Amino acid sequence: MAKQKQARRLGDHQAQSVLRGVKTSPQKARLVLDLIRGKSVEHALTTLKLSNKKVARLALGALESAIANAENNHNLNVDKLVVDACFADKGLVMKRGRPRARGRFGKILKPTCHLTIVVAEKAADAK
């Protein structure tokens, strides 16, 4: 049997958003998420809006959802939010095939991933 994963615990000043089943590889998603990790949410929103990657549009929606969760569910100040953590986990890999020469069958893998974005309220004394 598979080992049960423990849910990620959030701190008192954190909120998160998870986007599951994104039709792209985790490797491509990590390239975009590395751009916004540790940045303020205003800077991260601008970076994602100006990027022309497909994953950037999806990460933008997840970031906006995390900001809304912070404001509405956790009563955090939106002006003090920073992207605390963001990562792309491996999701389901759909296996497809393509007929090849001499009766062979070429394997085509269509990977998916799960995007997780955690925003946190930075302290007043931190820069």
Coordinates of C-alpha atoms in Angstrom, one line a residue:
M1 CA 0.0 0.0 0.0
A2 CA 1.1 3.5 -0.7
K3 CA 2.4 5.7 2.1
Q4 CA -0.1 8.3 3.2
K5 CA 1.1 11.9 2.7
Q6 CA 0.7 14.3 5.5
A7 CA -1.0 17.6 4.8
R8 CA 1.2 20.6 4.8
R9 CA 0.7 22.7 7.9
L10 CA 0.3 26.4 7.4
G11 CA 1.4 29.0 9.9
D12 CA -0.8 31.6 11.4
H13 CA 0.2 34.2 8.9
Q14 CA 0.0 32.0 5.8
A15 CA -2.5 31.1 3.1
Q16 CA -2.2 28.7 0.1
S17 CA -3.7 27.8 -3.2
V18 CA -3.3 24.4 -5.0
L19 CA -4.0 24.0 -8.7
R20 CA -4.2 20.3 -9.6
G21 CA -4.0 18.5 -12.9
V22 CA -2.2 21.2 -14.9
K23 CA -1.4 19.8 -18.3
T24 CA 2.3 20.6 -18.4
S25 CA 5.4 18.9 -17.0
P26 CA 6.6 19.9 -13.5
Q27 CA 10.0 20.8 -15.0
K28 CA 8.4 23.5 -17.2
A29 CA 6.3 24.8 -14.3
R30 CA 9.3 25.1 -12.0
L31 CA 11.0 27.5 -14.4
V32 CA 8.1 29.9 -13.9
L33 CA 7.7 29.4 -10.2
D34 CA 11.3 30.1 -9.6
L35 CA 10.8 33.6 -10.9
I36 CA 8.3 34.6 -8.2
R37 CA 9.5 32.7 -5.1
G38 CA 10.3 35.2 -2.3
K39 CA 9.0 38.2 -4.1
S40 CA 6.1 40.5 -2.9
V41 CA 2.8 39.6 -4.4
E42 CA 2.6 42.8 -6.4
H43 CA 6.0 42.0 -8.1
A44 CA 5.0 38.4 -8.6
L45 CA 1.7 39.4 -10.3
T46 CA 3.5 41.7 -12.6
T47 CA 6.1 39.1 -13.5
L48 CA 3.5 36.5 -14.3
K49 CA 1.4 38.9 -16.4
L50 CA 4.4 39.8 -18.5
S51 CA 5.6 36.2 -19.0
N52 CA 4.4 34.6 -22.2
K53 CA 4.6 31.0 -20.9
K54 CA 1.4 28.9 -20.6
V55 CA 2.2 28.0 -17.0
A56 CA 2.5 31.7 -16.1
R57 CA -1.2 32.2 -16.9
L58 CA -2.2 29.2 -14.7
A59 CA 0.2 30.3 -11.9
L60 CA -1.3 33.8 -12.0
G61 CA -4.8 32.3 -11.3
A62 CA -3.4 30.2 -8.4
L63 CA -1.6 33.3 -7.0
E64 CA -4.7 35.4 -7.2
S65 CA -6.6 32.6 -5.4
A66 CA -4.0 32.4 -2.7
I67 CA -4.2 36.2 -2.2
A68 CA -8.0 36.0 -1.9
N69 CA -7.7 33.1 0.6
A70 CA -5.3 35.2 2.7
E71 CA -7.7 38.2 2.6
N72 CA -11.0 36.5 3.1
N73 CA -10.2 33.3 5.1
H74 CA -7.2 34.3 7.2
N75 CA -7.8 38.1 7.5
L76 CA -4.2 39.0 6.4
N77 CA -3.1 42.4 5.1
V78 CA -2.7 42.1 1.3
D79 CA -0.1 44.9 1.1
K80 CA 2.3 42.9 3.3
L81 CA 2.0 39.6 1.5
V82 CA 5.0 37.8 0.0
V83 CA 5.2 34.5 -1.9
D84 CA 6.6 32.3 0.8
A85 CA 6.8 29.0 -1.1
C86 CA 5.8 27.8 -4.5
F87 CA 6.4 24.4 -6.0
A88 CA 5.2 22.0 -8.7
D89 CA 4.7 18.4 -7.8
K90 CA 4.4 15.6 -10.3
G91 CA 0.9 14.6 -11.1
L92 CA -0.7 11.9 -13.2
V93 CA 1.1 10.9 -16.4
M94 CA -1.2 9.9 -19.2
K95 CA 0.3 7.3 -21.5
R96 CA -0.6 7.4 -25.1
G97 CA 0.8 5.8 -28.2
R98 CA 1.5 6.4 -31.8
P99 CA 1.8 3.7 -34.5
R100 CA 5.4 3.4 -35.9
A101 CA 7.0 1.5 -38.7
R102 CA 7.0 -2.3 -38.9
G103 CA 4.1 -2.7 -36.5
R104 CA 5.8 -1.0 -33.6
F105 CA 4.2 1.4 -31.1
G106 CA 5.8 4.6 -30.0
K107 CA 5.1 5.6 -26.4
I108 CA 3.9 9.2 -25.8
L109 CA 3.8 10.5 -22.2
K110 CA 1.6 13.4 -21.4
P111 CA 2.6 14.6 -17.9
T112 CA 0.6 16.7 -15.5
C113 CA 1.6 18.6 -12.3
H114 CA 0.1 20.2 -9.2
L115 CA 1.0 23.8 -8.5
T116 CA 1.1 25.0 -4.9
I117 CA 1.6 28.6 -4.0
V118 CA 1.9 29.7 -0.3
V119 CA 1.7 33.4 0.6
A120 CA 2.7 34.8 4.0
E121 CA 2.4 38.1 5.7
K122 CA 5.9 39.5 6.2
A123 CA 6.8 41.1 9.5
A124 CA 6.9 44.9 9.8
D125 CA 10.6 45.0 10.7
A126 CA 11.6 42.8 7.7
K127 CA 12.6 44.4 4.4

